[in-house]
Amino acid sequence: SSSEILFVCVAGYIAAKYGIITSSAQKGITSLIINILMPCLLFSEVGSDIDISKLISLWPVPTFFGIFAIISALLGFFVGKFLNLSSAKTKFIMTGIMFNNVTSLPLGLLRGIENTSAMELLVKDEVDTPGESIKRGKSYILLAVLFGTLLRWSFGAFLLKKESTNDEEDPLITPSKALPPIHYVRSSSYAATTSSQPDESTQLLRSTKRTLWTETKRLLNKYIKIFRSVMNPPLYAAVISLIVGTVPPLKNVFFGHDAAFSVLSQATEYIGTITIPLTLISLGAQLKNMQCSKGNQILSTIGYIMACRFFIMPIIGVVLVLVTKSWYMQDPMLWFVLMLFASGPTAIGCINLAQLNESFEEEMAALLFYSYVAVPPLLTLIVMSMLTVIGSVNSFIG
């Protein structure tokens, strides 16, 4: 799986080297991925697989995913504070550690071990078969895709957002837009006759109503602006797919052989299949155009992120799963997948986050390149260690 990723990246690198993918073309590809391809991929994958019963029965998946995300974020946050790094660099480190590859690599690993003797360690009992175990593993992984997508395209997009040069916050009610002073009413009341007071009160009431309506509209527009700044096309698609997947009448309309809009869902699925290869080609082109000096400047940062992703987090993941395995279903495949959630390189999709915000693009490309070069030897050792631990647990239980 990692070798496939590297070969596709090399294709993008060669295309950029020979001028097939220019800088302007790369920007167009990035815009296409973020605004069309990625939303189609998310809707087709998440909407068709998710449902309420699965969310309830597989509660360990989102629980552990959230715990690992919090621990990873803290590893990035504390090193940023300890080294007195800027807020932007700290957020970059947090992004690199938090969002690891929980889709293509785990699925590739399951596909790779499906016909090996390792499957003997991942079946629940004598009745369970390797095929059924693999099927369960894929379900666990696809459920994690939903939560990973929501978290990455919301909090991840926030982390990599360019920081404003003007740090001043716009208060809810600024002095210039506050309620107008009403001293003129008081001053006129002293000079006016008693007969004129009802007219003045009516004018004051109307003025106050107009002012309150203006302030309400301004606050509403402010919150809408904040909402729109947080949202992006992939996040819209993830939220819509969650709603469609968990509401049976809607799901029956879009997914299934007899669904009314099955043509639409099949079209989005077909479009979505282009996303990952095109993202990898774009990543390879990004590496070609990257300044070598910038890549060398962050080697220590890349080293720390990779150490967290390939050493610190896998150890934490194995320990947490072993300590808590009696709290949920006794399924070695679930244990294995939960351990994988804490391991592995930064997600390829993080380059899309950087491109969306036009920040740390070259740094993210360098991080992904070095991470996936290191995947074959490091992840092999990690997986072998996990299988050994699971085998020992099975022997102890048996």
XYZ file of N, CA and C in Angstrom, residues 133-380:
744
model
N -13.764 -11.962 9.606
C -12.919 -11.096 10.431
C -12.455 -9.869 9.637
N -12.044 -10.092 8.394
C -11.640 -8.977 7.529
C -12.809 -8.026 7.285
N -13.984 -8.595 7.102
C -15.179 -7.772 6.876
C -15.457 -6.878 8.075
N -15.325 -7.436 9.278
C -15.521 -6.624 10.482
C -14.460 -5.535 10.574
N -13.224 -5.894 10.264
C -12.143 -4.916 10.322
C -12.402 -3.736 9.398
N -12.895 -4.018 8.198
C -13.203 -2.943 7.252
C -14.326 -2.049 7.781
N -15.300 -2.646 8.444
C -16.387 -1.853 9.025
C -15.863 -0.915 10.101
N -14.948 -1.418 10.950
C -14.359 -0.569 11.981
C -13.613 0.607 11.347
N -12.857 0.312 10.305
C -12.058 1.344 9.653
C -12.941 2.390 8.974
N -13.985 1.936 8.274
C -14.862 2.873 7.579
C -15.632 3.755 8.556
N -15.932 3.222 9.739
C -16.580 4.051 10.759
C -15.617 5.134 11.237
N -14.344 4.775 11.382
C -13.348 5.769 11.794
C -13.162 6.850 10.737
N -13.388 6.478 9.463
C -13.268 7.457 8.378
C -14.225 8.620 8.607
N -15.448 8.318 9.068
C -16.442 9.365 9.306
C -15.935 10.365 10.332
N -15.490 9.865 11.473
C -15.054 10.766 12.540
C -13.748 11.466 12.174
N -12.873 10.748 11.470
C -11.643 11.380 11.022
C -11.907 12.510 10.045
N -12.877 12.293 9.171
C -13.230 13.318 8.184
C -13.804 14.552 8.853
N -14.757 14.338 9.768
C -15.372 15.462 10.470
C -14.332 16.252 11.257
N -13.447 15.546 11.946
C -12.443 16.219 12.760
C -11.404 16.922 11.899
N -10.954 16.257 10.839
C -9.895 16.836 10.005
C -10.363 18.075 9.269
N -11.566 18.029 8.710
C -12.033 19.165 7.908
C -12.686 20.262 8.734
N -12.786 20.060 10.038
C -13.268 21.130 10.917
C -12.104 21.667 11.746
N -11.647 20.862 12.721
C -10.566 21.319 13.590
C -9.241 21.401 12.838
N -9.007 20.442 11.938
C -7.754 20.483 11.170
C -7.673 21.697 10.271
N -8.799 22.025 9.622
C -8.826 23.220 8.777
C -8.608 24.479 9.613
N -9.120 24.474 10.844
C -8.907 25.610 11.744
C -7.432 25.741 12.132
N -6.798 24.608 12.413
C -5.398 24.644 12.843
C -4.483 25.243 11.777
N -4.735 24.925 10.517
C -3.860 25.385 9.442
C -4.338 26.695 8.810
N -5.382 27.280 9.356
C -5.872 28.547 8.803
C -4.839 29.639 9.048
N -4.640 30.482 8.039
C -3.688 31.574 8.175
C -4.123 32.501 9.297
N -3.165 32.853 10.159
C -3.496 33.738 11.261
C -3.574 35.172 10.776
N -4.606 35.872 11.239
C -4.806 37.261 10.827
C -3.739 38.156 11.428
N -3.308 39.122 10.646
C -2.306 40.065 11.150
C -2.916 41.020 12.156
N -4.226 41.190 12.080
C -4.916 42.059 13.020
C -5.576 41.199 14.075
N -5.038 41.207 15.271
C -5.514 40.339 16.332
C -6.697 40.917 17.095
N -7.113 42.098 16.732
C -8.188 42.715 17.468
C -9.489 41.997 17.157
N -10.189 41.667 18.202
C -11.474 41.000 18.037
C -12.563 42.039 17.834
N -13.506 41.687 16.989
C -14.646 42.549 16.772
C -15.664 42.269 17.854
N -15.839 43.175 18.815
C -16.768 42.907 19.904
C -18.186 42.784 19.384
N -19.007 42.154 20.214
C -20.378 41.939 19.777
C -21.089 43.251 19.503
N -20.848 44.248 20.338
C -21.423 45.568 20.110
C -20.302 46.587 20.238
N -19.854 47.113 19.137
C -18.771 48.087 19.145
C -19.309 49.439 19.550
N -18.411 50.308 20.073
C -18.873 51.623 20.495
C -19.560 52.394 19.378
N -19.035 52.262 18.140
C -19.599 53.027 17.039
C -20.966 52.509 16.625
N -21.233 51.235 16.983
C -22.496 50.645 16.569
C -23.435 50.424 17.757
N -23.063 50.929 18.903
C -23.885 50.737 20.081
C -25.170 51.534 19.969
N -26.032 51.293 20.942
C -27.296 52.019 20.935
C -27.046 53.512 20.983
N -27.722 54.289 20.169
C -27.487 55.723 20.146
C -27.908 56.363 21.462
N -27.175 57.389 21.888
C -27.529 58.053 23.139
C -28.905 58.696 23.035
N -29.561 58.738 24.139
C -30.921 59.296 24.132
C -31.002 60.573 24.972
N -29.811 61.227 25.146
C -29.841 62.439 25.961
C -30.679 63.534 25.331
N -30.783 63.487 23.969
C -31.573 64.531 23.322
C -33.033 64.433 23.731
N -33.493 63.260 24.109
C -34.881 63.109 24.555
C -35.050 63.748 25.912
N -34.040 63.498 26.758
C -34.111 64.073 28.093
C -34.077 65.586 28.034
N -33.180 66.136 27.211
C -33.054 67.585 27.131
C -34.302 68.214 26.565
N -34.936 67.527 25.593
C -36.153 68.078 25.020
C -37.315 67.962 25.986
N -37.261 66.980 26.865
C -38.371 66.789 27.789
C -38.466 67.911 28.803
N -37.313 68.476 29.092
C -37.341 69.570 30.032
C -37.979 70.822 29.418
N -37.823 70.983 28.093
C -38.322 72.191 27.442
C -39.703 72.003 26.863
N -40.079 70.765 26.643
C -41.365 70.514 25.974
C -42.524 70.639 26.940
N -43.661 70.830 26.376
C -44.880 70.886 27.174
C -45.367 69.483 27.432
N -46.319 69.392 28.347
C -46.843 68.081 28.715
C -47.567 67.423 27.548
N -48.174 68.201 26.680
C -48.939 67.656 25.573
C -48.074 66.998 24.518
N -46.759 67.339 24.440
C -45.883 66.793 23.419
C -45.218 65.497 23.838
N -45.338 65.120 25.123
C -44.626 63.946 25.622
C -45.059 62.633 24.970
N -46.349 62.415 24.677
C -46.722 61.145 24.015
C -46.059 60.986 22.667
N -45.959 62.030 21.847
C -45.308 61.941 20.547
C -43.841 61.575 20.699
N -43.192 62.210 21.688
C -41.770 61.920 21.888
C -41.559 60.481 22.337
N -42.443 59.971 23.183
C -42.329 58.585 23.650
C -42.501 57.612 22.494
N -43.452 57.924 21.603
C -43.666 57.071 20.436
C -42.448 57.055 19.537
N -41.844 58.228 19.318
C -40.644 58.303 18.487
C -39.496 57.527 19.121
N -39.360 57.643 20.426
C -38.287 56.919 21.120
C -38.479 55.416 21.010
N -39.732 54.932 21.150
C -40.024 53.505 21.054
C -39.693 52.978 19.671
N -40.096 53.735 18.622
C -39.795 53.327 17.253
C -38.296 53.295 16.995
N -37.595 54.307 17.524
C -36.139 54.360 17.344
C -35.455 53.176 18.012
N -35.955 52.836 19.202
C -35.367 51.704 19.933
C -35.610 50.388 19.194
N -36.837 50.227 18.640
C -37.147 49.018 17.890
C -36.258 48.893 16.656
N -36.083 50.035 15.948
C -35.227 50.003 14.760
C -33.798 49.639 15.137
N -33.327 50.205 16.253
C -31.957 49.949 16.691
C -31.762 48.483 17.073
N -32.727 47.908 17.810
C -32.634 46.506 18.207
C -32.650 45.593 16.988
N -33.488 45.907 16.002
C -33.546 45.103 14.783
C -32.231 45.182 14.028
N -31.638 46.381 13.981
C -30.348 46.552 13.308
C -29.262 45.735 13.995
N -29.261 45.773 15.333
C -28.252 45.033 16.086
C -28.442 43.527 15.933
N -29.722 43.087 15.908
C -30.004 41.668 15.723
C -29.499 41.185 14.372
N -29.768 41.975 13.337
C -29.300 41.616 12.000
C -27.782 41.579 11.945
N -27.141 42.547 12.611
C -25.681 42.603 12.586
C -25.076 41.386 13.282
N -25.645 41.024 14.452
C -25.135 39.855 15.170
C -25.385 38.581 14.377
N -26.559 38.484 13.747
C -26.875 37.306 12.950
C -25.906 37.170 11.784
N -25.635 38.268 11.117
C -24.678 38.252 10.008
C -23.285 37.889 10.492
N -22.943 38.341 11.693
C -21.623 38.038 12.259
C -21.464 36.542 12.491
N -22.509 35.916 13.078
C -22.425 34.487 13.364
C -22.482 33.655 12.084
N -23.241 34.118 11.105
C -23.270 33.432 9.812
C -21.892 33.480 9.162
N -21.235 34.635 9.291
C -19.895 34.787 8.722
C -18.909 33.840 9.403
N -19.017 33.712 10.729
C -18.150 32.790 11.473
C -18.405 31.350 11.038
N -19.684 30.993 10.898
C -20.058 29.640 10.472
C -19.485 29.335 9.098
N -19.634 30.282 8.177
C -19.151 30.065 6.815
C -17.627 29.994 6.775
N -16.958 30.705 7.685
C -15.488 30.646 7.709
C -14.995 29.299 8.205
N -15.792 28.638 9.059
C -15.418 27.327 9.593
C -15.719 26.221 8.586
N -16.842 26.347 7.887
C -17.279 25.304 6.966
C -16.483 25.349 5.656
N -16.424 24.210 4.998
C -15.775 24.081 3.697
C -16.454 22.932 2.956
N -16.265 22.817 1.645
C -16.995 21.788 0.878
C -16.873 20.366 1.423
N -15.670 19.878 1.782
C -15.601 18.515 2.330
C -16.368 18.362 3.644
N -16.339 19.409 4.482
C -17.053 19.322 5.756
C -18.561 19.330 5.528
N -19.029 20.140 4.586
C -20.447 20.100 4.210
C -20.832 18.683 3.778
N -19.993 18.072 2.938
C -20.286 16.726 2.429
C -20.309 15.707 3.559
N -19.385 15.830 4.514
C -19.336 14.894 5.637
C -20.588 15.001 6.500
N -21.018 16.228 6.773
C -22.219 16.434 7.588
C -23.459 15.905 6.864
N -23.573 16.212 5.569
C -24.722 15.740 4.790
C -24.743 14.218 4.720
N -23.580 13.600 4.520
C -23.522 12.134 4.447
C -23.889 11.504 5.783
N -23.516 12.157 6.904
C -23.891 11.654 8.229
C -25.404 11.707 8.408
N -26.010 12.806 7.975
C -27.467 12.938 8.085
C -28.165 11.909 7.206
N -27.724 11.796 5.966
C -28.347 10.845 5.036
C -28.174 9.409 5.529
N -26.979 9.076 6.016
C -26.700 7.708 6.444
C -27.462 7.284 7.683
N -27.754 8.240 8.583
C -28.413 7.891 9.845
C -29.928 8.072 9.805
N -30.462 8.606 8.727
C -31.923 8.739 8.566
C -32.359 7.730 7.499
N -32.961 6.606 7.912
C -33.296 5.531 6.964
C -34.072 5.970 5.726
N -35.123 6.812 5.844
C -35.836 7.215 4.623
C -34.927 7.919 3.612
N -34.031 8.773 4.111
C -33.102 9.457 3.211
C -32.097 8.477 2.604
N -31.625 7.553 3.434
C -30.641 6.591 2.948
C -31.241 5.709 1.857
N -32.495 5.336 2.027
C -33.155 4.493 1.022
C -33.381 5.233 -0.288
N -33.411 6.560 -0.215
C -33.595 7.353 -1.427
C -32.320 7.406 -2.254
N -31.156 7.427 -1.564
C -29.883 7.620 -2.266
C -29.104 6.325 -2.496
N -29.215 5.370 -1.573
C -28.361 4.189 -1.656
C -29.200 2.918 -1.742
N -28.750 1.982 -2.553
C -29.471 0.727 -2.768
C -29.831 0.557 -4.234
N -30.091 -0.670 -4.624
C -30.378 -0.972 -6.038
C -31.660 -0.296 -6.525
N -32.646 -0.187 -5.641
C -33.935 0.374 -6.041
C -34.105 1.825 -5.589
N -33.034 2.472 -5.158
C -33.125 3.848 -4.677
C -33.495 4.800 -5.813
N -34.320 5.804 -5.465
C -34.788 6.753 -6.476
C -33.635 7.535 -7.090
N -32.658 7.893 -6.232
C -31.522 8.688 -6.713
C -30.233 7.862 -6.731
N -30.357 6.579 -7.029
C -29.174 5.717 -7.068
C -28.185 6.157 -8.145
N -28.725 6.734 -9.234
C -27.839 7.222 -10.300
C -26.936 8.330 -9.755
N -27.493 9.209 -8.913
C -26.715 10.302 -8.328
C -25.625 9.767 -7.403
N -25.986 8.804 -6.554
C -24.998 8.241 -5.633
C -23.912 7.472 -6.378
N -24.299 6.774 -7.457
C -23.302 6.049 -8.256
C -22.369 7.017 -8.982
N -22.919 8.156 -9.416
C -22.085 9.164 -10.083
C -21.083 9.769 -9.112
N -21.525 10.083 -7.879
C -20.603 10.636 -6.885
C -19.532 9.624 -6.500
N -19.930 8.345 -6.446
C -18.943 7.306 -6.140
C -17.894 7.209 -7.250
N -18.343 7.297 -8.488
C -17.427 7.220 -9.630
C -16.466 8.409 -9.641
N -17.002 9.601 -9.365
C -16.155 10.799 -9.312
C -15.170 10.699 -8.141
N -15.655 10.167 -7.014
C -14.813 10.089 -5.821
C -13.611 9.177 -5.973
N -13.706 8.183 -6.862
C -12.580 7.258 -7.042
C -11.343 7.956 -7.598
N -11.520 9.121 -8.197
C -10.380 9.849 -8.763
C -9.607 10.604 -7.692
N -10.230 10.824 -6.537
C -9.691 11.744 -5.532
C -8.303 11.365 -5.049
N -8.146 10.141 -4.551
C -6.878 9.746 -3.938
C -5.733 9.749 -4.957
N -5.879 9.128 -6.136
C -4.772 9.180 -7.104
C -4.390 10.613 -7.498
N -5.398 11.465 -7.715
C -5.101 12.838 -8.129
C -4.443 13.627 -6.994
N -4.848 13.343 -5.752
C -4.208 13.987 -4.598
C -2.737 13.592 -4.511
N -2.437 12.318 -4.741
C -1.056 11.846 -4.686
C -0.220 12.438 -5.824
N -0.809 12.559 -7.000
C -0.101 13.194 -8.119
C 0.184 14.654 -7.798
N -0.803 15.332 -7.212
C -0.618 16.726 -6.805
C 0.477 16.846 -5.748
N 0.522 15.867 -4.831
C 1.560 15.864 -3.802
C 2.943 15.720 -4.426
N 3.083 14.825 -5.411
C 4.366 14.659 -6.093
C 4.790 15.925 -6.804
N 3.842 16.598 -7.474
C 4.149 17.867 -8.139
C 4.547 18.926 -7.126
N 3.898 18.910 -5.962
C 4.230 19.872 -4.896
C 5.674 19.657 -4.428
N 6.096 18.409 -4.320
C 7.470 18.110 -3.904
C 8.486 18.628 -4.923
N 8.155 18.538 -6.208
C 9.069 19.021 -7.239
C 9.251 20.534 -7.144
N 8.168 21.241 -6.851
C 8.228 22.701 -6.805
C 8.656 23.239 -5.450
N 8.855 22.346 -4.473
C 9.216 22.775 -3.134
C 10.645 23.283 -3.089
N 10.864 24.333 -2.335
C 12.206 24.857 -2.140
C 12.955 23.935 -1.183
N 14.135 23.505 -1.604
C 14.918 22.572 -0.767
C 15.266 23.184 0.579
N 15.550 24.477 0.585
C 15.940 25.141 1.825
C 14.822 25.070 2.856
N 13.572 25.254 2.381
C 12.444 25.219 3.308
C 12.262 23.815 3.857
N 12.455 22.802 3.030
C 12.333 21.429 3.503
C 13.393 21.097 4.546
N 14.622 21.583 4.325
C 15.704 21.298 5.267
C 15.510 22.017 6.595
N 14.873 23.182 6.567
C 14.697 23.968 7.782
C 13.782 23.281 8.785
N 12.910 22.424 8.326
C 11.938 21.819 9.241
C 12.208 20.336 9.465
N 13.427 19.886 9.169
C 13.742 18.470 9.356
C 13.559 18.036 10.808
N 13.928 18.888 11.760
C 13.762 18.540 13.173
C 12.280 18.423 13.529
N 11.473 19.321 12.971
C 10.024 19.257 13.200
C 9.439 17.977 12.611
N 9.849 17.650 11.386
C 9.392 16.425 10.737
C 9.822 15.207 11.552
N 11.042 15.237 12.062
C 11.540 14.128 12.869
C 10.701 13.905 14.116
N 10.320 15.004 14.774
C 9.502 14.867 15.988
C 8.121 14.307 15.658
N 7.509 14.829 14.593
C 6.179 14.343 14.199
C 6.229 12.857 13.868
N 7.262 12.439 13.122
C 7.386 11.026 12.763
C 7.656 10.162 13.989
N 8.435 10.674 14.951
C 8.688 9.918 16.176
C 7.391 9.696 16.948
N 6.543 10.717 16.981
C 5.247 10.570 17.646
C 4.362 9.565 16.922
N 4.351 9.627 15.598
C 3.445 8.809 14.809
C 3.900 7.348 14.726
N 5.219 7.108 14.731
C 5.720 5.746 14.540
C 6.213 5.075 15.822
N 6.402 5.842 16.907
C 6.930 5.231 18.129
C 6.068 5.538 19.351
N 5.885 6.816 19.653
C 5.181 7.187 20.890
C 3.718 6.762 20.859
N 2.994 7.160 19.805
C 1.569 6.843 19.737
C 1.286 5.345 19.619
N 2.054 4.570 18.836
C 1.795 3.116 18.817
C 1.920 2.468 20.188
N 2.923 2.895 20.964
C 3.082 2.340 22.314
C 1.882 2.702 23.179
N 1.461 3.963 23.116
C 0.290 4.399 23.883
C -0.948 3.614 23.450
N -1.098 3.432 22.142
C -2.263 2.719 21.638
C -2.331 1.285 22.105
N -1.207 0.572 22.029
C -1.176 -0.825 22.457
C -1.509 -0.931 23.944
N -0.918 -0.058 24.756
C -1.154 -0.103 26.210
C -2.621 0.175 26.532
N -3.201 1.203 25.923
C -4.597 1.552 26.212
C -5.549 0.432 25.805
N -5.306 -0.183 24.649
C -6.185 -1.262 24.189
C -6.077 -2.476 25.120
N -4.870 -2.819 25.533
C -4.694 -3.966 26.421
C -5.333 -3.730 27.786
N -5.223 -2.499 28.281
C -5.773 -2.191 29.609
C -7.299 -2.224 29.594
N -7.903 -1.827 28.474
C -9.365 -1.667 28.423
C -10.079 -2.770 27.630
N -9.373 -3.787 27.173
C -9.983 -4.771 26.258
C -11.148 -5.525 26.895
N -11.206 -5.615 28.207
C -12.304 -6.324 28.868
C -13.577 -5.488 28.939
N -13.504 -4.208 28.519
C -14.664 -3.322 28.613
C -15.599 -3.448 27.408
N -15.135 -4.065 26.338
C -15.947 -4.147 25.128
C -15.800 -5.541 24.523
N -16.334 -5.720 23.305
C -16.384 -7.047 22.689
C -15.009 -7.692 22.565
N -14.969 -8.997 22.808
C -13.723 -9.751 22.736
C -13.447 -10.146 21.283
N -12.933 -9.202 20.543
C -12.661 -9.402 19.119
C -11.223 -8.983 18.828
N -10.321 -9.918 18.592
C -8.929 -9.565 18.291
C -8.795 -8.620 17.094
N -9.686 -8.746 16.115
C -9.629 -7.836 14.970
C -9.910 -6.398 15.421
N -10.848 -6.217 16.343
C -11.119 -4.884 16.871
C -9.903 -4.341 17.611
N -9.268 -5.196 18.419
C -8.061 -4.750 19.114
C -6.998 -4.294 18.122
N -6.819 -5.094 17.077
C -5.793 -4.787 16.076
C -6.082 -3.457 15.373
N -7.332 -3.253 14.977
C -7.694 -2.022 14.270
C -7.550 -0.807 15.189
N -7.966 -0.944 16.454
C -7.824 0.170 17.404
C -6.355 0.532 17.596
N -5.491 -0.476 17.647
C -4.054 -0.203 17.749
C -3.545 0.524 16.510
N -4.055 0.134 15.339
C -3.647 0.789 14.099
C -4.060 2.259 14.073
N -5.204 2.583 14.730
C -5.660 3.972 14.757
C -4.643 4.889 15.433
N -3.838 4.335 16.325
C -2.841 5.151 17.021
C -1.510 5.190 16.284
N -1.415 4.478 15.184
C -0.123 4.313 14.507
C -0.161 4.866 13.093
N 0.994 4.854 12.452
C 1.067 5.181 11.034
C 1.360 6.636 10.744
N 1.617 6.940 9.484
C 2.050 8.277 9.082
C 0.900 9.277 9.046
N 1.255 10.526 8.869
C 0.272 11.594 8.705
C -0.588 11.310 7.474
N -1.874 11.640 7.569
C -2.815 11.366 6.474
C -2.479 12.176 5.231
N -2.618 11.531 4.075
C -2.407 12.215 2.801
C -3.329 13.424 2.678
N -4.543 13.315 3.242
C -5.510 14.404 3.151
C -5.057 15.689 3.803
N -4.021 15.639 4.635
C -3.534 16.865 5.277
C -2.963 17.842 4.253
N -2.484 17.334 3.118
C -2.007 18.246 2.078
C -3.171 19.049 1.523
N -4.376 18.452 1.510
C -5.558 19.190 1.070
C -5.919 20.294 2.056
N -5.708 20.033 3.351
C -5.939 21.072 4.356
C -5.006 22.255 4.139
N -3.726 21.945 3.896
C -2.751 23.006 3.660
C -3.091 23.785 2.392
N -3.521 23.075 1.364
C -3.883 23.746 0.109
C -5.151 24.570 0.259
N -6.084 24.084 1.060
C -7.322 24.826 1.290
C -7.037 26.178 1.914
N -6.123 26.199 2.886
C -5.810 27.430 3.602
C -4.609 28.182 3.020
N -3.958 27.566 2.010
C -2.767 28.164 1.388
C -1.705 28.492 2.439
N -1.470 27.545 3.324
C -0.451 27.718 4.361
C 0.232 26.384 4.619
N 1.550 26.422 4.848
C 2.364 25.244 5.141
C 2.240 24.168 4.054
N 2.046 24.573 2.817
C 1.900 23.591 1.738
C 3.202 22.829 1.500
N 4.304 23.550 1.387
C 5.587 22.894 1.123
C 6.044 22.077 2.319
N 5.821 22.597 3.524
C 6.206 21.858 4.719
C 5.411 20.569 4.853
N 4.117 20.636 4.554
C 3.276 19.436 4.644
C 3.679 18.415 3.582
N 4.016 18.902 2.386
C 4.460 17.993 1.329
C 5.742 17.269 1.742
N 6.675 17.999 2.358
C 7.923 17.384 2.816
C 7.658 16.355 3.907
N 6.774 16.698 4.850
C 6.426 15.766 5.931
C 5.850 14.472 5.369
N 4.923 14.592 4.429
C 4.285 13.405 3.853
C 5.297 12.566 3.071
N 6.193 13.221 2.344
C 7.188 12.476 1.564
C 8.079 11.636 2.479
N 8.669 12.263 3.485
C 9.561 11.530 4.392
C 8.797 10.457 5.169
N 7.548 10.749 5.546
C 6.757 9.784 6.317
C 6.486 8.516 5.518
N 6.110 8.683 4.249
C 5.747 7.499 3.464
C 6.960 6.763 2.923
N 8.105 7.423 2.864
C 9.347 6.709 2.571
C 9.689 5.773 3.734
N 9.374 6.237 4.958
C 9.699 5.451 6.152
C 8.656 4.397 6.477
N 7.519 4.428 5.812
C 6.415 3.520 6.156
C 6.778 2.049 6.030
N 7.333 1.574 4.897
C 7.531 0.115 4.751
C 8.294 -0.543 5.901
N 9.483 -0.046 6.274
C 10.180 -0.738 7.366
C 9.548 -0.500 8.730
N 9.156 0.750 9.012
C 8.654 1.072 10.355
C 7.289 0.446 10.617
N 6.385 0.560 9.650
C 5.049 0.016 9.877
C 5.076 -1.510 9.916
N 6.016 -2.126 9.202
C 6.155 -3.585 9.270
C 6.510 -4.013 10.689
